[in-house]
Amino acid sequence: MSVLGSGLLRTGTGRADYLRGGAANDTVDGGGGNDLLGGGAGDDLLTGGPDGLLRQPDGTIATLAADADRDILQGGAGRDTLYGGWGDDLLFGGIGADSLDGGFGHDTLHGGDGNDTLIGGRYALQSLPDDNLLIGGRGDDLLVGFSGNDTLQGGAGNDRLEAGGGTNLLAGGAGADTFVFGHYVSRNPGMAMTRQDLILDFQDGVDKLDLSPLRTVNLATRPFEFLGDQAFTDRGLPEVRYEFVGDETVVEVNHFFLDRLVGTPDSPAGVLHLAGHHALSAADFIL
């Protein structure tokens, strides 16, 4: 089915639909099927199909019901909101400050021009991790990976890339970018963090490594102490260090909570890799 609208709610059938919103602020819902949705001009809301989520007033999720269709959502000009739902979806924000959420499935999100927010799968489950590709485009973008093995590309602009719980590949692109680690790893103290994220294009003195969320994981009440390329101490304090391994720079934080609990020397916990050799300083970190 092909429908063109302007300023109205457009709902598809259970088949493969083409729905385009028009020039006004539209709401477009593809329904079931492999749909192609276009927002056109205006501030639009595009949903790929039944997301299977029953949300309570407090925002919690009550039930899930799968709809594994592959949808294509294109926002166009304006401040658009795109939600992929179930299935391996393609979301394009277009021009404007857009919000894209892939939902469940292995999704590809491209923000386009503007200061966009891209989320790999806000409601994805740890037991059902999805591997997503997030591309910010031009503008100061926020990219959030969540639980899968994701690829995050910031593009031009001062971007914020938040690695999720998987093994992720990150590239900030041009601009002063911030790479954030620790928001979505285990909150169980004493559980080793074995993540192996790789940053392809870290710029010394320009980009930042934000490790402050790891303090919550480690139950730290003070910032990590930067040791440079020196070994961890046995003081039972939160510490971060780096070393060169092959053609990469490896950044480690110690698991000081477990060390204090059992009285063993400090050991590495969180690990991330930077392509190339980087003589890091405390100024490269948010600790």
JSON list of C-alpha atoms in Angstrom, two decimals, residues 1 11 14 22 40 75 88 92 108 153 162 164 188 204 208 212 222 225 234 243 252 268 271 276 285:
[
{"chain": "A", "resi": 1, "resn": "MET", "atom": "CA", "xyz": [0.00, 0.00, 0.00]},
{"chain": "A", "resi": 11, "resn": "THR", "atom": "CA", "xyz": [-1.16, 3.48, 9.79]},
{"chain": "A", "resi": 14, "resn": "GLY", "atom": "CA", "xyz": [0.01, -6.10, 7.74]},
{"chain": "A", "resi": 22, "resn": "GLY", "atom": "CA", "xyz": [4.14, 15.06, 3.78]},
{"chain": "A", "resi": 40, "resn": "GLY", "atom": "CA", "xyz": [8.94, 14.36, 4.64]},
{"chain": "A", "resi": 75, "resn": "GLY", "atom": "CA", "xyz": [12.89, 11.18, 8.62]},
{"chain": "A", "resi": 88, "resn": "ASP", "atom": "CA", "xyz": [16.69, -5.63, 11.32]},
{"chain": "A", "resi": 92, "resn": "PHE", "atom": "CA", "xyz": [17.81, 7.59, 8.40]},
{"chain": "A", "resi": 108, "resn": "THR", "atom": "CA", "xyz": [21.58, 0.43, 11.02]},
{"chain": "A", "resi": 153, "resn": "GLN", "atom": "CA", "xyz": [30.86, 6.19, 14.03]},
{"chain": "A", "resi": 162, "resn": "GLU", "atom": "CA", "xyz": [28.70, 5.54, 24.81]},
{"chain": "A", "resi": 164, "resn": "GLY", "atom": "CA", "xyz": [27.42, -0.66, 25.59]},
{"chain": "A", "resi": 188, "resn": "ASN", "atom": "CA", "xyz": [27.86, -6.46, 40.55]},
{"chain": "A", "resi": 204, "resn": "ASP", "atom": "CA", "xyz": [45.57, 12.84, 21.96]},
{"chain": "A", "resi": 208, "resn": "LYS", "atom": "CA", "xyz": [38.42, 12.32, 25.95]},
{"chain": "A", "resi": 212, "resn": "SER", "atom": "CA", "xyz": [33.81, 7.91, 35.47]},
{"chain": "A", "resi": 222, "resn": "ARG", "atom": "CA", "xyz": [36.81, 8.93, 44.63]},
{"chain": "A", "resi": 225, "resn": "GLU", "atom": "CA", "xyz": [44.16, 7.91, 39.90]},
{"chain": "A", "resi": 234, "resn": "ASP", "atom": "CA", "xyz": [48.57, -2.51, 46.20]},
{"chain": "A", "resi": 243, "resn": "GLU", "atom": "CA", "xyz": [50.66, 0.20, 28.11]},
{"chain": "A", "resi": 252, "resn": "GLU", "atom": "CA", "xyz": [43.18, -0.77, 32.15]},
{"chain": "A", "resi": 268, "resn": "PRO", "atom": "CA", "xyz": [43.30, -5.23, 35.83]},
{"chain": "A", "resi": 271, "resn": "VAL", "atom": "CA", "xyz": [40.12, -3.01, 29.38]},
{"chain": "A", "resi": 276, "resn": "GLY", "atom": "CA", "xyz": [48.21, 3.02, 17.49]},
{"chain": "A", "resi": 285, "resn": "PHE", "atom": "CA", "xyz": [40.62, 11.22, 30.71]}
]
